[in-house]
Coordinates of C-alpha atoms in Angstrom, one line a residue:
X63 CA 91.9 114.5 115.1
X64 CA 95.2 113.0 114.4
X65 CA 95.6 109.8 116.4
X66 CA 95.1 107.9 119.7
X67 CA 96.6 109.2 122.8
X68 CA 99.0 106.3 123.3
X69 CA 102.4 107.4 122.0
X70 CA 104.7 105.2 119.9
X71 CA 108.0 105.7 118.2
X72 CA 107.8 107.9 115.1
X73 CA 108.9 106.7 111.7
X74 CA 112.6 106.9 110.9
X75 CA 113.4 110.1 109.1
X76 CA 115.8 110.7 106.2
X77 CA 119.3 111.8 107.1
X78 CA 119.9 114.3 104.2
X79 CA 120.5 118.0 104.6
X80 CA 122.2 118.0 108.0
X81 CA 123.0 121.7 107.7
X82 CA 119.3 122.7 108.0
X83 CA 119.1 124.4 104.7
X84 CA 115.3 124.5 104.7
X85 CA 115.0 122.0 101.9
X86 CA 111.4 120.5 102.0
X87 CA 112.9 117.0 101.8
X88 CA 115.2 117.6 104.8
X89 CA 114.4 115.6 108.0
X90 CA 111.6 116.9 110.1
X91 CA 112.9 117.9 113.5
X92 CA 109.5 117.9 115.2
X93 CA 107.6 114.8 116.2
X94 CA 105.7 112.7 113.7
X95 CA 102.1 113.9 113.9
X96 CA 101.0 110.3 113.5
X97 CA 103.3 108.9 116.1
X98 CA 100.5 108.8 118.8
X99 CA 98.5 106.7 116.3
X100 CA 101.1 103.9 116.1
X101 CA 100.6 100.5 117.6
X102 CA 102.7 97.5 118.0
X103 CA 103.5 95.8 114.8
X104 CA 104.9 92.3 115.3
X105 CA 106.2 92.2 111.7
X106 CA 108.0 95.5 112.0
X107 CA 106.1 96.9 108.9
X108 CA 106.6 100.4 110.2
X109 CA 110.0 99.9 111.9
X110 CA 113.4 100.8 110.7
X111 CA 113.5 97.8 108.3
X112 CA 110.2 98.2 106.4
X113 CA 110.0 96.0 103.3
X114 CA 109.4 99.0 101.0
X115 CA 112.7 100.6 102.2
X116 CA 114.8 97.7 101.1
X117 CA 116.9 98.3 98.0
X118 CA 115.2 97.0 94.9
X119 CA 116.4 96.2 91.4
X120 CA 114.6 99.2 89.9
X121 CA 116.4 101.6 92.2
X122 CA 113.5 102.4 94.5
X123 CA 110.3 101.1 96.0
X124 CA 107.3 100.5 93.8
X125 CA 104.3 102.7 93.9
X126 CA 102.3 99.9 95.6
X127 CA 104.9 99.6 98.3
X128 CA 104.9 103.3 98.9
X129 CA 101.1 103.4 99.1
X130 CA 101.3 100.4 101.5
X131 CA 103.4 102.5 103.7
X132 CA 100.6 105.0 104.2
X133 CA 98.2 102.3 105.6
X134 CA 97.0 103.1 109.1
X135 CA 98.5 101.1 111.9
X136 CA 95.0 100.2 113.1
X137 CA 91.5 101.1 112.2
X138 CA 88.5 100.8 114.6
X139 CA 85.8 98.4 113.4
X140 CA 82.4 99.7 112.3
X141 CA 79.4 99.1 114.6
X142 CA 75.7 99.0 113.9
X143 CA 75.4 102.4 115.5
X144 CA 77.7 103.9 112.9
X145 CA 75.6 102.4 110.1
X146 CA 72.4 103.7 111.8
X147 CA 73.7 107.2 112.2
X148 CA 75.0 107.3 108.6
X149 CA 71.5 106.2 107.3
X150 CA 69.9 108.9 109.5
X151 CA 72.3 111.5 108.0
X152 CA 71.3 110.3 104.5
X153 CA 67.6 110.7 105.4
X154 CA 68.3 114.2 106.8
X155 CA 70.0 115.1 103.5
X156 CA 67.1 113.7 101.4
X157 CA 64.6 115.7 103.5
X158 CA 66.4 119.0 103.8
X159 CA 68.5 119.4 100.7
X160 CA 65.8 118.7 98.1
X161 CA 64.4 122.2 98.0
X162 CA 67.8 124.0 97.7
X163 CA 70.8 124.9 99.8
X164 CA 70.9 127.2 102.7
X165 CA 71.1 126.6 106.5
X166 CA 70.2 123.0 105.8
X167 CA 73.7 122.4 104.4
X168 CA 75.2 123.5 107.7
X169 CA 72.8 121.2 109.6
X170 CA 73.7 118.2 107.4
X171 CA 77.4 119.1 107.8
X172 CA 77.1 119.2 111.5
X173 CA 75.4 115.8 111.5
X174 CA 78.1 114.3 109.4
X175 CA 80.8 115.8 111.7
X176 CA 79.0 114.4 114.7
X177 CA 79.1 110.9 113.2
X178 CA 82.8 111.2 112.3
X179 CA 83.7 112.7 115.7
X180 CA 82.0 109.9 117.5
X181 CA 83.8 107.2 115.6
X182 CA 87.2 109.0 116.0
X183 CA 86.5 109.3 119.8
X184 CA 85.7 105.7 120.0
X185 CA 88.9 104.9 118.2
X186 CA 90.9 106.7 120.9
X187 CA 91.8 109.8 118.8
X188 CA 92.1 113.2 120.3
X189 CA 91.7 116.8 119.0
X190 CA 94.8 118.7 118.2
X191 CA 95.1 122.5 117.5
X192 CA 95.3 122.1 113.7
X193 CA 92.3 119.8 113.8
X194 CA 90.3 122.5 115.5
X195 CA 91.5 125.1 113.0
X196 CA 90.5 123.0 110.0
X197 CA 87.1 122.0 111.5
X198 CA 86.1 125.6 112.5
X199 CA 87.1 126.9 109.1
X200 CA 85.0 124.1 107.4
X201 CA 82.0 125.1 109.4
X202 CA 82.5 128.8 108.5
X203 CA 82.6 127.7 104.8
X204 CA 79.3 125.8 105.2
X205 CA 77.8 129.0 106.6
X206 CA 78.2 130.8 103.3
X207 CA 75.0 129.4 101.7
X208 CA 73.1 130.1 104.9
X209 CA 74.0 133.8 104.7
X210 CA 73.9 134.6 100.9
X211 CA 71.8 133.5 97.9
X212 CA 74.5 133.6 95.2
X213 CA 75.2 130.1 93.9
X214 CA 78.8 130.1 92.8
X215 CA 80.4 131.2 96.1
X216 CA 78.2 128.7 98.0
X217 CA 79.3 125.9 95.7
X218 CA 82.9 126.8 96.0
X219 CA 82.7 127.1 99.8
X220 CA 80.9 123.7 100.1
X221 CA 83.6 121.9 98.1
X222 CA 86.4 123.5 100.2
X223 CA 84.5 122.6 103.4
X224 CA 84.5 118.9 102.3
X225 CA 88.3 119.0 101.7
X226 CA 89.0 120.8 105.0
X227 CA 86.9 118.2 107.0
X228 CA 88.9 115.5 105.3
X229 CA 92.2 117.2 106.2
X230 CA 91.0 117.7 109.8
X231 CA 90.5 114.0 110.2
X232 CA 93.6 112.9 108.3
X233 CA 96.1 115.4 109.7
X234 CA 99.2 116.2 107.7
X235 CA 102.1 118.6 107.6
X236 CA 104.1 117.8 104.5
X237 CA 103.0 118.6 101.0
X238 CA 102.0 115.0 100.3
X239 CA 100.1 114.8 103.6
X240 CA 98.2 118.0 103.1
X241 CA 97.4 117.9 99.4
X242 CA 96.4 114.2 99.3
X243 CA 94.2 114.5 102.4
X244 CA 92.0 117.2 100.9
X245 CA 90.2 115.0 98.2
X246 CA 90.6 111.8 100.1
X247 CA 87.0 111.7 101.2
X248 CA 86.0 111.0 97.6
X249 CA 87.4 107.5 97.6
X250 CA 87.1 106.9 101.3
X251 CA 83.3 107.1 100.8
X252 CA 83.4 104.0 98.6
X253 CA 85.8 102.1 100.8
X254 CA 83.7 103.1 103.8
X255 CA 80.9 100.9 102.4
X256 CA 83.2 97.9 102.4
X257 CA 84.4 98.8 105.9
X258 CA 80.8 98.7 107.2
X259 CA 79.9 95.6 105.2
X260 CA 82.9 93.6 106.5
X261 CA 82.0 94.6 110.1
X262 CA 78.3 93.8 109.7
X263 CA 78.8 90.5 107.8
X264 CA 78.0 87.6 110.0
X265 CA 77.2 89.8 113.0
X266 CA 74.1 89.0 115.0
X267 CA 71.5 91.8 114.9
X268 CA 70.9 93.1 118.4
X269 CA 67.3 92.6 119.6
X270 CA 66.5 90.5 116.6
X271 CA 63.9 88.5 118.6
X272 CA 62.0 91.7 119.3
X273 CA 62.5 93.7 116.1
X274 CA 61.7 91.1 113.4
X275 CA 58.2 90.3 114.8
X276 CA 57.4 94.0 114.9
X277 CA 58.5 94.5 111.3
X278 CA 56.5 91.5 110.2
X279 CA 53.4 92.8 111.9
X280 CA 53.8 96.3 110.4
X281 CA 54.2 94.8 106.9
X282 CA 51.0 92.7 107.3
X283 CA 49.1 95.7 108.7
X284 CA 50.1 97.9 105.8
X285 CA 49.1 95.3 103.2
X286 CA 45.7 94.8 104.8
X287 CA 45.1 98.6 105.1
X288 CA 46.0 99.1 101.4
X289 CA 43.7 96.3 100.1
X290 CA 40.7 97.1 102.3
X291 CA 41.2 100.9 102.0
X292 CA 41.0 100.7 98.2
X293 CA 37.8 98.6 98.4
X294 CA 36.2 101.0 100.9
X295 CA 37.2 104.0 98.9
X296 CA 35.7 102.6 95.7
X297 CA 32.5 101.7 97.6
X298 CA 31.8 105.0 99.4
X299 CA 32.8 108.6 98.3
X300 CA 32.8 109.9 101.8
X301 CA 35.2 107.1 102.9
X302 CA 37.4 107.9 99.9
X303 CA 37.7 111.6 100.9
X304 CA 38.6 110.6 104.5
X305 CA 41.2 108.1 103.3
X306 CA 42.6 110.7 100.9
X307 CA 43.0 113.2 103.7
X308 CA 44.6 110.7 106.0
X309 CA 47.0 109.2 103.5
X310 CA 50.4 110.8 103.1
X311 CA 51.0 112.4 99.7
X312 CA 54.0 111.2 97.9
X313 CA 55.2 113.0 94.7
X314 CA 56.7 110.2 92.6
X315 CA 58.7 112.8 90.6
X316 CA 60.7 113.7 93.8
X317 CA 61.8 110.2 94.5
X318 CA 64.8 110.0 92.1
X319 CA 66.4 113.2 93.4
X320 CA 65.6 112.4 97.0
X321 CA 67.0 109.0 96.6
X322 CA 70.2 110.4 95.1
X323 CA 70.5 112.9 98.0
X324 CA 70.0 110.0 100.5
X325 CA 72.8 108.0 98.8
X326 CA 75.1 111.0 98.8
X327 CA 74.4 111.9 102.4
X328 CA 74.9 108.3 103.6
X329 CA 78.1 107.7 101.6
X330 CA 79.6 111.0 102.8
X331 CA 78.8 110.1 106.4
X332 CA 80.3 106.7 106.0
X333 CA 83.4 108.2 104.3
X334 CA 84.1 110.6 107.1
X335 CA 83.5 107.9 109.7
X336 CA 85.9 105.6 107.8
X337 CA 88.5 108.3 108.0
X338 CA 87.8 109.0 111.6
X339 CA 88.3 105.3 112.5
X340 CA 91.8 105.3 111.0
X341 CA 93.1 107.6 108.3
X342 CA 95.9 107.0 105.9
X343 CA 99.2 108.5 106.8
X344 CA 99.8 110.5 103.7
X345 CA 102.8 112.2 105.3
X346 CA 104.6 108.9 104.9
X347 CA 104.3 109.0 101.2
X348 CA 107.9 110.1 100.4
X349 CA 108.2 112.4 97.4
X350 CA 111.9 112.3 96.5
X351 CA 113.5 115.3 94.9
X352 CA 114.4 115.2 91.3
X353 CA 117.8 114.4 90.0
X354 CA 120.1 117.4 90.5
X355 CA 121.0 119.4 87.4
X356 CA 124.3 121.1 86.8
X357 CA 124.5 124.6 88.1
X358 CA 124.8 126.2 84.7
X359 CA 121.8 124.5 83.1
X360 CA 119.7 125.3 86.1
X361 CA 120.8 128.8 87.0
X362 CA 121.1 130.3 83.5
X363 CA 117.4 130.1 82.7
X364 CA 116.5 131.5 86.1
X365 CA 118.9 134.4 85.7
X366 CA 117.4 135.3 82.3
X367 CA 113.9 135.1 83.7
X368 CA 114.9 137.3 86.6
X369 CA 116.3 139.9 84.1
X370 CA 113.0 139.9 82.1
X371 CA 111.0 140.3 85.3
X372 CA 113.3 143.1 86.4
X373 CA 112.8 144.9 83.1
X374 CA 109.1 144.7 83.5
X375 CA 109.3 146.0 87.1
X376 CA 111.3 149.0 85.9
X377 CA 108.7 149.8 83.2
X378 CA 106.0 149.7 85.8
X379 CA 107.9 152.0 88.1
X380 CA 108.2 154.5 85.2
X381 CA 104.5 154.3 84.6
X382 CA 103.7 154.8 88.3
X383 CA 106.2 157.7 88.7
X384 CA 104.5 159.7 85.9
X385 CA 105.7 158.3 82.6
X386 CA 102.3 156.7 81.8
X387 CA 101.5 159.0 78.9
X388 CA 104.9 158.3 77.2
X389 CA 104.4 154.6 77.6
X390 CA 100.8 154.7 76.3
X391 CA 101.7 156.9 73.4
X392 CA 104.3 154.5 72.3
X393 CA 101.8 151.6 72.4
X394 CA 99.0 153.6 70.8
X395 CA 96.5 152.3 73.4
X396 CA 94.1 154.1 75.7
X397 CA 94.5 153.7 79.5
X398 CA 91.3 151.5 79.6
X399 CA 92.5 149.2 76.8
X400 CA 96.0 149.1 78.3
X401 CA 94.6 148.0 81.6
X402 CA 92.1 145.5 80.2
X403 CA 94.5 143.8 77.8
X404 CA 97.4 143.4 80.2
X405 CA 95.6 141.9 83.3
X406 CA 94.9 138.5 82.0
X407 CA 98.5 138.0 80.6
X408 CA 99.9 139.1 84.0
X409 CA 97.6 136.7 85.8
X410 CA 98.9 133.8 83.7
X411 CA 102.5 135.0 84.3
X412 CA 101.8 134.9 88.0
X413 CA 100.6 131.3 87.9
X414 CA 103.4 130.1 85.6
X415 CA 105.9 131.7 88.0
X416 CA 104.7 129.4 90.8
X417 CA 105.1 126.4 88.4
X418 CA 108.6 127.5 87.6
X419 CA 109.5 127.9 91.3
X420 CA 108.2 124.4 92.1
X421 CA 110.0 122.8 89.2
X422 CA 113.2 124.6 89.9
X423 CA 113.1 123.7 93.6
X424 CA 112.7 120.0 92.7
X425 CA 115.7 119.8 90.3
X426 CA 118.0 122.5 91.8
X427 CA 121.5 121.5 92.9
X428 CA 121.6 121.1 96.7
X429 CA 124.7 119.1 97.4
X430 CA 126.9 122.0 98.7
X431 CA 126.1 125.1 100.7
X432 CA 126.9 127.2 97.7
X433 CA 124.3 125.4 95.6
X434 CA 121.7 125.8 98.2
X435 CA 122.6 129.5 98.7
X436 CA 122.4 130.2 95.0
X437 CA 119.0 128.4 94.8
X438 CA 117.6 130.5 97.6
X439 CA 118.9 133.8 96.0
X440 CA 117.6 133.2 92.5
X441 CA 114.2 131.8 93.5
X442 CA 113.8 134.4 96.2
X443 CA 114.5 137.2 93.7
X444 CA 112.1 135.6 91.3
X445 CA 109.3 135.5 93.9
X446 CA 110.1 139.1 94.9
X447 CA 109.9 140.3 91.3
X448 CA 106.7 138.3 90.9
X449 CA 105.1 140.5 93.6
X450 CA 105.7 143.4 91.2
X451 CA 103.7 141.5 88.6
X452 CA 100.9 140.9 91.1
X453 CA 100.9 144.6 92.1
X454 CA 100.8 145.6 88.4
X455 CA 97.9 143.3 87.7
X456 CA 95.9 144.5 90.7
X457 CA 96.5 148.1 89.7
X458 CA 95.3 147.5 86.2
X459 CA 92.2 145.7 87.3
X460 CA 91.4 148.3 89.9
X461 CA 91.8 151.1 87.3
X462 CA 89.5 149.2 84.9
X463 CA 86.9 148.6 87.7
X464 CA 86.9 152.3 88.5
X465 CA 86.3 153.2 84.9
X466 CA 83.8 150.5 83.9
X467 CA 82.3 149.1 87.1
X468 CA 82.7 145.8 89.0
X469 CA 81.4 142.4 87.9
X470 CA 81.4 139.0 89.4
X471 CA 84.3 137.8 87.3
X472 CA 86.4 140.9 87.9
X473 CA 85.9 140.6 91.7
X474 CA 86.8 136.9 91.6
X475 CA 90.0 137.4 89.7
X476 CA 91.0 140.3 92.0
X477 CA 90.6 137.9 95.0
X478 CA 92.6 135.2 93.3
X479 CA 95.4 137.6 92.4
X480 CA 95.6 138.8 96.0
X481 CA 95.8 135.2 97.2
X482 CA 98.6 134.5 94.7
X483 CA 100.5 137.5 96.1
X484 CA 100.1 136.0 99.6
X485 CA 101.5 132.7 98.4
X486 CA 104.6 134.5 97.0
X487 CA 105.0 136.3 100.4
X488 CA 104.9 132.9 102.1
X489 CA 107.5 131.5 99.8
X490 CA 109.8 134.5 100.4
X491 CA 109.4 134.0 104.2
X492 CA 110.2 130.3 103.9
X493 CA 113.3 131.1 102.0
X494 CA 114.4 133.7 104.6
X495 CA 113.8 131.5 107.6
X496 CA 115.2 128.4 105.8
X497 CA 112.5 126.3 107.4
X498 CA 109.6 124.9 105.3
X499 CA 107.8 122.6 107.6
X500 CA 105.0 125.1 108.2
X501 CA 104.7 126.1 104.5
X502 CA 102.2 123.4 103.2
X503 CA 99.6 124.1 105.9
X504 CA 100.1 127.9 105.7
X505 CA 99.4 127.8 101.9
X506 CA 96.3 125.7 102.3
X507 CA 95.1 127.9 105.2
X508 CA 95.6 131.1 103.2
X509 CA 93.6 129.6 100.3
X510 CA 90.7 128.4 102.5
X511 CA 90.6 131.7 104.4
X512 CA 90.4 133.5 101.0
X513 CA 87.5 131.3 99.9
X514 CA 85.7 131.9 103.3
X515 CA 86.2 135.6 103.2
X516 CA 85.1 135.8 99.6
X517 CA 81.9 133.8 100.3
X518 CA 81.0 135.4 103.7
X519 CA 81.4 139.0 102.4
X520 CA 78.7 138.4 99.8
X521 CA 80.2 138.9 96.3
X522 CA 77.0 139.9 94.7
X523 CA 76.4 142.5 97.4
X524 CA 79.9 143.9 97.0
X525 CA 79.4 144.1 93.2
X526 CA 76.1 145.9 93.6
X527 CA 77.5 148.3 96.3
X528 CA 80.5 149.3 94.1
X529 CA 78.4 149.9 91.1
X530 CA 75.9 152.0 93.1
X531 CA 78.7 154.0 94.7
X532 CA 80.2 154.6 91.2
X533 CA 76.8 155.9 90.0
X534 CA 76.5 158.2 93.0
X535 CA 80.0 159.5 92.3
X536 CA 79.9 159.9 88.5
X537 CA 76.2 159.3 87.4
X538 CA 77.4 156.3 85.3
X539 CA 76.4 152.7 85.6
X540 CA 76.2 149.7 83.3
X541 CA 73.0 148.1 84.3
X542 CA 74.0 144.9 82.7
X543 CA 76.6 144.5 85.4
X544 CA 73.9 144.3 88.1
X545 CA 70.7 143.0 86.4
X546 CA 71.7 139.3 86.7
X547 CA 72.9 139.4 90.3
X548 CA 71.1 137.4 93.0
X549 CA 68.9 138.6 95.9
X550 CA 72.1 139.6 97.8
X551 CA 72.3 142.8 95.7
X552 CA 68.8 144.1 96.5
X553 CA 69.6 146.4 99.5
X554 CA 72.4 148.2 97.6
X555 CA 70.4 148.5 94.3
X556 CA 67.4 149.9 96.2
X557 CA 69.4 153.1 96.6
X558 CA 69.4 153.8 92.9
X559 CA 67.0 156.4 91.6
X560 CA 64.2 155.5 89.1
X561 CA 64.2 154.2 86.5
X562 CA 67.7 152.6 87.1
X563 CA 66.4 151.0 90.3
X564 CA 63.4 149.2 88.8
X565 CA 65.5 148.1 85.7
X566 CA 68.2 146.6 87.9
X567 CA 65.7 144.8 90.1
X568 CA 63.4 143.4 87.5
X569 CA 65.0 140.0 87.0
X570 CA 65.7 139.6 90.7
X571 CA 62.0 140.2 91.5
X572 CA 61.0 137.6 88.9
X573 CA 63.3 135.1 90.5
X574 CA 61.9 135.9 94.0
X575 CA 58.3 135.5 92.8
X576 CA 59.1 132.0 91.5
X577 CA 61.2 131.1 94.5
X578 CA 59.1 128.9 96.8
X579 CA 61.9 127.4 98.9
X580 CA 61.4 127.0 102.7
X581 CA 63.5 129.2 105.0
X582 CA 66.1 126.5 105.6
X583 CA 66.8 126.0 101.9
X584 CA 67.7 129.7 101.1
X585 CA 70.1 132.3 102.3
X586 CA 69.0 134.9 104.8
X587 CA 69.5 137.5 102.2
X588 CA 66.4 136.3 100.4
X589 CA 64.2 137.4 103.3
X590 CA 65.9 140.8 103.4
X591 CA 65.3 141.2 99.6
X592 CA 61.6 140.3 99.9
X593 CA 61.2 142.9 102.6
X594 CA 62.9 145.6 100.6
X595 CA 60.8 144.9 97.5
X596 CA 57.6 144.8 99.6
X597 CA 58.3 148.2 101.0
X598 CA 59.4 149.7 97.7
X599 CA 57.6 148.1 94.8
X600 CA 59.0 148.5 91.3
X601 CA 57.7 151.0 88.8
X602 CA 57.2 150.8 85.1
X603 CA 58.1 153.4 82.4
X604 CA 56.0 156.6 82.1
X605 CA 54.9 155.7 78.6
X606 CA 52.6 152.8 77.9
X607 CA 54.5 149.8 76.6
X608 CA 57.9 151.2 77.6
X609 CA 59.7 149.3 80.3
X610 CA 61.9 150.7 83.0
X611 CA 65.1 149.5 81.3
X612 CA 64.1 151.1 78.0
X613 CA 63.2 154.3 79.9
X614 CA 66.6 154.2 81.7
X615 CA 68.7 153.1 78.7
X616 CA 71.6 150.7 79.0
X617 CA 75.2 151.8 78.9
X618 CA 76.9 149.8 76.1
X619 CA 80.3 148.7 77.3
X620 CA 82.4 145.6 76.8
X621 CA 82.1 143.2 79.7
X622 CA 84.5 140.5 80.8

């Protein structure tokens, strides 16, 4: 949701880059996404003569003035109903989330979204296409804990869902608008308390004449029942048993955690409601380009870096075309060691290349068309050569997985490396089209889709499936790769023959025997795992005192 339906003039745009070079600081041709949110400002604080746009002695507006420019034009006031719904959401979180995370997280997320949506609707805001995209993707991320039992993917998906929900309510299309909107709910939750407090202070409580007498009567009744109940219980054992059965049981040890969950649920609901009532316009936070450098001091390092990347790409082409043995003989390394050692360095190179591109784009010369053309050529070539680095890293990791099996860490770095390759493709596309207005949202969308796919496909199930398939193909398996997986891996590991099957499922069965969570606090894979283990119980070794793992033997391999 991005703003009320009443349109208003958009903010004045910068006038640089008239040739449409695609520079991210060039004027935006499309309408301001917050323009419908604007309202009349008698002081002209958002007009063409804003105070923070005036020349200052320091050469530019202060940070406080720039942040002031992101203030919403108006924000709807909090109502008692908003506070009531936030408290109910907190109670729901304290009740459902205490036992664990599963479908309950999706339920609490839907309740929080309902509160924020109601406030945004009351403020006159309307749903836009990107709002729907971010919201649906956030719900998909919250569904990860409901489907699978593994903890790390669920935690990652939950954090990304919070950021996407914040982005859906804020809107945003520039880098500042998108990146600052993602974590904004963290501080909006605190300011949301002040927003509700200011609205409730001095406000008459509706129905006070009817509610207060009822509360007083309930308090007196509870006090009388406690006093006389204790006396009756001490006087008659039968009465004591009856009162014990009728009295609700409260585990005092649960109160601190449930209280914390209540506070977190309430603050989160208030934070999103605060954003829905009137978000900050982070798109208005202008990030000016750095001071232009001379062409030589900027281009020479990039040319040298491109030459180094090109040399690496040539070597990799030689390896792919059949010269691997010659290259490996010159290094004195085995194929497995060559693949394992090089992957991490190539991953670091990939990340550093993105940093180099961002820094170079900020300080690159852009005054003349020749400067802009040179910047596009050098940075585009660097991104293209970086794709060769990504491909080499993926090839090495895939070779190592085929030789040694898949682990959680190896799967995660494979997914991250693939996403980095997608980012480079987006950068190349932006350079070819010379338009970058779509790039910030596309990069965030690709990252969130990657997290959603990674979580929904069940990483532990994928790890188990690949290791079982490798065993069926080569009769080799490192049981240490699968013994510490979650219940998600049980259906795949059940296909192993004995004693490998019982060895790989021992720790999972122990965890399931200790797991007493209700259905809503665990992934659906837990129910499937219990059914599989009930149908096919584990077996022990054929010799007394010898366990299944000792009977099977464990392949000793390096794991990383």
